[in-house]
Coordinates of C-alpha atoms (C1' of nucleotides) in Angstrom, one line a residue:
Chain A
M18 CA 93.3 82.8 107.8
V19 CA 95.9 80.4 109.1
V20 CA 99.1 82.1 110.2
I21 CA 102.3 79.1 110.2
E22 CA 105.7 80.1 112.2
R23 CA 108.7 79.6 109.8
R24 CA 112.0 80.1 110.1
Q25 CA 112.2 84.0 110.5
C26 CA 108.9 84.4 109.6
L27 CA 105.3 84.1 109.4
E28 CA 103.3 82.4 106.1
I29 CA 99.9 83.4 106.3
R30 CA 97.0 81.4 104.4
D31 CA 93.7 81.4 103.7
I32 CA 92.8 85.1 102.9
G33 CA 92.4 85.4 99.2
V34 CA 94.4 87.2 96.8
F35 CA 96.8 89.3 98.5
S36 CA 99.1 91.8 96.0
P37 CA 102.0 93.6 98.2
E38 CA 102.4 95.3 94.7
H39 CA 98.8 96.5 94.2
T40 CA 98.7 97.4 97.7
F41 CA 101.6 99.7 98.4
E42 CA 101.6 101.3 94.4
C43 CA 98.1 102.1 94.3
G44 CA 98.7 105.4 96.1
Q45 CA 97.7 104.9 99.9
C46 CA 101.1 104.6 101.3
F47 CA 103.7 105.7 100.8
R48 CA 106.7 104.5 102.8
F49 CA 106.7 100.7 101.0
V50 CA 108.9 99.8 98.2
P51 CA 110.2 96.7 96.4
S52 CA 112.7 95.1 98.0
P53 CA 116.1 93.7 96.2
V54 CA 115.1 90.6 97.8
G55 CA 111.8 90.4 96.7
G56 CA 108.3 91.7 97.7
Y57 CA 107.9 95.0 99.7
A58 CA 109.5 96.7 102.2
G59 CA 108.9 99.6 104.9
V60 CA 108.4 101.0 108.1
A61 CA 105.2 101.8 109.7
F62 CA 104.2 102.1 113.7
G63 CA 108.0 102.5 114.3
R64 CA 107.8 98.3 113.1
F65 CA 110.0 97.3 110.0
L66 CA 107.9 95.3 107.7
R67 CA 109.2 92.9 104.5
L68 CA 106.1 91.1 102.7
W69 CA 106.1 88.7 100.1
C70 CA 104.1 85.9 98.1
E71 CA 105.2 82.6 97.8
R72 CA 103.6 79.8 96.3
D73 CA 99.6 80.6 97.3
G74 CA 101.1 81.9 100.9
L75 CA 101.5 85.4 102.1
F76 CA 105.2 86.1 103.8
L77 CA 105.8 88.3 106.5
Q78 CA 109.5 89.0 107.9
T79 CA 108.3 89.6 111.4
N80 CA 107.1 87.9 114.9
R81 CA 104.4 87.2 116.3
S82 CA 103.5 89.7 118.8
D83 CA 104.0 92.4 115.9
F84 CA 101.7 90.8 113.3
E85 CA 99.2 90.5 116.3
Q86 CA 98.8 93.9 117.4
I87 CA 100.4 95.7 114.3
W88 CA 100.8 94.1 110.7
R89 CA 97.0 91.9 110.9
P90 CA 94.9 94.9 111.6
F91 CA 97.3 97.0 109.1
L92 CA 96.7 94.8 106.2
D93 CA 93.1 94.5 106.4
L94 CA 93.9 90.8 106.8
D95 CA 90.2 90.1 108.3
R96 CA 88.4 91.4 105.4
D97 CA 87.2 89.7 103.2
Y98 CA 88.0 91.1 100.0
G99 CA 87.1 88.2 98.2
A100 CA 83.3 89.1 98.4
I101 CA 84.1 92.4 98.1
E102 CA 85.1 92.2 94.9
R103 CA 82.6 89.7 93.7
V104 CA 79.9 92.7 94.6
L105 CA 81.7 95.5 92.6
S106 CA 82.6 92.9 89.8
G107 CA 78.9 93.1 89.1
D108 CA 78.8 96.5 87.8
T109 CA 80.7 96.0 84.4
Q110 CA 82.8 99.1 84.7
L111 CA 83.5 98.5 88.1
K112 CA 85.1 95.1 87.1
Q113 CA 87.6 96.4 84.9
A114 CA 89.7 98.7 87.5
V115 CA 88.8 95.4 89.9
D116 CA 90.4 93.0 87.4
F117 CA 94.0 95.8 87.2
G118 CA 94.0 95.7 90.9
R119 CA 92.7 92.4 92.4
G120 CA 94.7 91.9 95.4
L121 CA 94.8 95.3 97.2
R122 CA 93.8 95.8 100.4
V123 CA 92.9 99.4 102.0
L124 CA 95.8 99.5 105.1
A125 CA 95.1 100.8 108.0
Q126 CA 98.0 103.3 108.7
D127 CA 98.8 105.3 111.5
P128 CA 96.0 108.0 111.8
W129 CA 98.8 111.3 112.5
E130 CA 101.3 109.7 109.8
T131 CA 98.1 109.5 107.0
L132 CA 97.0 113.3 108.1
C133 CA 100.3 114.3 107.4
T134 CA 101.1 112.1 104.3
F135 CA 98.4 113.7 102.3
I136 CA 98.7 117.1 103.0
L137 CA 102.1 116.5 101.6
S138 CA 100.2 114.9 98.8
Q139 CA 98.3 118.2 97.4
C140 CA 99.7 118.9 94.1
C141 CA 102.3 116.1 93.8
N142 CA 102.9 113.1 92.1
I143 CA 103.4 109.9 94.0
P144 CA 107.3 109.2 93.7
R145 CA 107.3 113.2 95.2
I146 CA 105.5 112.7 98.0
R147 CA 107.7 109.6 98.8
A148 CA 110.8 111.6 98.5
M149 CA 109.4 114.2 101.2
T150 CA 108.0 112.0 103.3
E151 CA 111.5 109.8 103.6
T152 CA 113.6 113.6 104.1
L153 CA 110.7 114.4 106.9
C154 CA 111.6 110.6 108.6
R155 CA 115.3 110.7 108.0
L156 CA 115.5 114.2 109.8
F157 CA 112.9 113.9 112.4
G158 CA 112.0 110.7 112.8
V159 CA 114.0 107.7 115.7
P160 CA 116.1 105.7 114.2
I161 CA 114.7 102.2 114.0
G162 CA 117.5 100.2 112.9
E163 CA 118.7 99.4 109.7
Y164 CA 117.8 96.9 106.8
E165 CA 120.0 95.7 103.8
G166 CA 122.3 98.7 104.5
T167 CA 119.6 101.4 104.9
P168 CA 118.9 103.2 107.7
L169 CA 115.1 103.2 108.8
Y170 CA 113.3 105.9 110.8
A171 CA 110.4 106.0 112.3
F172 CA 107.2 108.7 111.2
P173 CA 107.9 111.5 113.3
D174 CA 105.5 112.4 116.1
P175 CA 103.7 115.5 116.2
Q176 CA 105.3 116.8 119.2
R177 CA 108.8 116.5 117.1
L178 CA 107.1 118.2 114.5
A179 CA 105.2 120.7 117.0
A180 CA 108.8 121.5 118.0
C181 CA 110.0 122.6 114.6
L182 CA 110.2 125.9 112.8
E183 CA 109.4 126.4 108.8
P184 CA 112.9 127.1 107.6
D185 CA 113.8 123.4 110.0
L186 CA 111.7 121.7 107.2
A187 CA 113.4 123.7 104.1
P188 CA 115.1 120.2 103.1
V189 CA 111.9 118.5 103.1
R190 CA 111.2 120.8 99.9
A191 CA 107.5 120.6 100.7
G192 CA 107.1 124.5 99.6
Y193 CA 103.8 125.7 101.1
R194 CA 102.6 122.5 102.5
A195 CA 105.9 122.9 105.2
R196 CA 103.2 125.6 106.8
Y197 CA 100.3 123.1 107.1
V198 CA 102.2 120.2 108.3
L199 CA 103.4 122.0 111.1
S200 CA 100.0 123.7 111.8
A201 CA 98.9 120.2 112.3
A202 CA 101.7 118.8 114.2
R203 CA 100.4 122.2 117.0
R204 CA 97.0 121.6 116.9
I205 CA 97.5 117.5 117.3
S206 CA 100.2 118.0 119.8
S207 CA 98.2 120.5 122.3
G208 CA 94.8 118.6 121.9
F209 CA 93.2 117.5 118.8
D210 CA 92.3 113.9 119.2
L211 CA 92.4 112.4 115.7
N212 CA 91.6 108.9 117.4
A213 CA 88.8 110.3 119.6
L214 CA 87.0 110.8 115.1
R215 CA 86.7 106.5 115.1
G216 CA 83.7 107.5 117.8
L217 CA 82.2 110.3 115.1
P218 CA 79.7 109.4 112.4
T219 CA 82.1 110.1 109.3
D220 CA 80.2 113.7 108.2
Q221 CA 81.5 115.2 111.6
A222 CA 84.8 113.2 111.7
R223 CA 85.7 115.1 108.2
G224 CA 83.9 118.5 109.7
Q225 CA 86.4 118.4 112.4
L226 CA 89.8 117.2 109.7
M227 CA 88.5 120.1 107.6
Q228 CA 89.1 122.5 110.5
L229 CA 93.0 121.8 110.2
E230 CA 94.8 124.2 108.0
G231 CA 95.6 122.9 104.8
V232 CA 93.1 120.0 104.9
G233 CA 90.1 119.9 102.4
R234 CA 87.5 117.5 101.6
K235 CA 90.2 115.5 99.4
V236 CA 93.0 115.5 102.5
A237 CA 90.3 114.6 104.8
D238 CA 88.8 111.6 103.1
C239 CA 92.1 110.4 102.6
V240 CA 92.6 110.4 106.4
L241 CA 89.0 109.3 107.4
L242 CA 89.6 105.9 104.7
F243 CA 93.3 105.7 105.4
G244 CA 93.6 106.4 108.8
L245 CA 90.6 106.1 110.7
Q246 CA 88.8 102.9 108.3
K247 CA 85.7 104.9 107.9
L248 CA 85.6 103.4 104.6
D249 CA 82.7 104.7 103.3
A250 CA 84.3 107.7 102.8
F251 CA 84.8 108.6 99.2
P252 CA 87.4 111.4 98.3
V253 CA 85.4 113.0 95.1
D254 CA 87.7 115.7 93.5
T255 CA 89.6 116.2 90.4
W256 CA 90.9 112.3 89.5
M257 CA 87.0 111.5 89.6
K258 CA 86.1 113.7 86.8
K259 CA 88.8 112.6 84.9
A260 CA 87.7 109.0 85.4
S261 CA 83.9 110.1 84.8
N262 CA 85.6 111.2 81.1
L263 CA 87.4 107.3 81.3
W264 CA 83.9 105.6 81.3
D265 CA 81.5 107.3 79.4
S266 CA 78.2 106.6 80.9
G267 CA 78.6 107.7 83.6
F268 CA 80.6 107.4 86.7
P269 CA 79.9 104.5 89.4
V270 CA 78.5 106.6 92.9
H271 CA 76.0 104.3 93.7
L272 CA 78.1 102.8 95.9
F273 CA 77.4 102.4 100.5
G274 CA 79.5 101.5 103.3
E275 CA 82.8 99.9 103.3
T276 CA 82.3 98.5 99.7
A277 CA 82.3 103.0 98.5
G278 CA 85.6 103.2 100.0
I279 CA 87.4 100.1 98.5
A280 CA 85.8 101.1 95.3
Q281 CA 87.4 104.1 94.9
Q282 CA 90.7 103.1 95.3
Y283 CA 90.7 100.0 92.6
I284 CA 88.9 103.1 90.8
F285 CA 92.0 105.3 91.5
Y286 CA 94.2 103.1 91.3
Y287 CA 93.2 101.9 87.5
V288 CA 92.5 105.5 86.5
R289 CA 95.8 106.5 87.2
S290 CA 97.0 103.1 85.0
Q291 CA 95.6 104.3 82.5
K292 CA 97.2 108.1 82.4
S293 CA 100.2 106.1 82.3
G294 CA 100.0 104.2 79.9
G295 CA 98.3 101.1 81.2
K296 CA 100.6 100.0 83.8
A297 CA 100.8 100.8 87.6
Q298 CA 102.6 103.9 88.4
K299 CA 106.4 103.0 90.3
Chain B
dT73 C1' 110.9 123.0 78.1
dG74 C1' 106.3 122.4 79.1
dC75 C1' 102.6 119.9 81.6
dC76 C1' 101.1 118.0 85.7
dA77 C1' 100.6 116.3 90.1
dG78 C1' 95.7 111.9 95.4
dG79 C1' 94.5 120.3 96.7
dC80 C1' 94.0 124.2 99.4
dC81 C1' 93.0 129.3 100.3
dG82 C1' 91.0 133.6 99.3
dA83 C1' 89.1 136.7 96.7
dA84 C1' 85.4 137.8 92.8
dA85 C1' 82.1 137.0 89.8
Chain C
dT71 C1' 77.5 128.7 95.4
dT72 C1' 81.1 128.2 91.4
dT73 C1' 85.6 129.8 89.3
dC74 C1' 90.1 131.0 89.2
dG75 C1' 94.5 132.6 90.1
dG76 C1' 98.6 132.1 93.3
dC77 C1' 101.0 128.7 96.0
dA78 C1' 106.1 125.8 95.1
dT79 C1' 108.3 121.9 93.7
dG80 C1' 109.7 118.0 91.4
dG81 C1' 108.5 114.1 88.1
dC82 C1' 108.5 112.9 83.4

DNA sequence: TGCCAGGCCGAAA
DNA sequence: TTTCGGCATGGC
């Protein structure tokens, strides 16, 4: 990887294919949207980022310090996705999914934000998850400036939400999920250490997460994958059954290690695209 | 208008 | 252990 400092931004080269669209439309992260001036823009870890592709480079509108501390790990830039894609493409069925989503990266998100957004995700489509998440941030997150005239907010920390009551969350329109969000916020702010789960084997970490109210196997595995970088997690649920229908010769679940978690994201994205008429759902 | 959505929970079978 | 209804709401 080569990092070149440009005027007001950084240019990243030699990282293989990186697709902001596939990375932010594949259903793992709900706070980055297409920017009116190109690429994608959003907030993570209390910082704003816009990123776009130009010629053979990936451009980040950020500074060197934030890049090293936040965006380099967040965007998983040090992993060799080319090698992973080559392995997955050896399976003729998986190759369809890889070809569709080529350039997506499994993000390293904040575990608390990941937990919260995937609690909100249950039985919702992605546009609605995005809307609920933005309302939650606008109401309870710390303002961090503005972009193109739109105010920006950090994701609210668990202590802030733990001080709320269910009626406070009514504008979020989260329905029965509001209770789960508040319950998780109270557990986290009273000592449940999400980061400590990184040191546990995946199955033990999953068991701990499932102790939280409203967190089942699916939400737990999404937190393991996107928030704790346990890429051997593999959320198996209703969409996987649909994938099995799509691929009539059986579903490829022989994967292990980091390949499994990355593969499931290509598959999820591909299956969803097939259901919405062969193009990425926005 | 009706179906579906990155589910979870508790009860019943 | 598996199945099923209920939950709260909005996108399409």
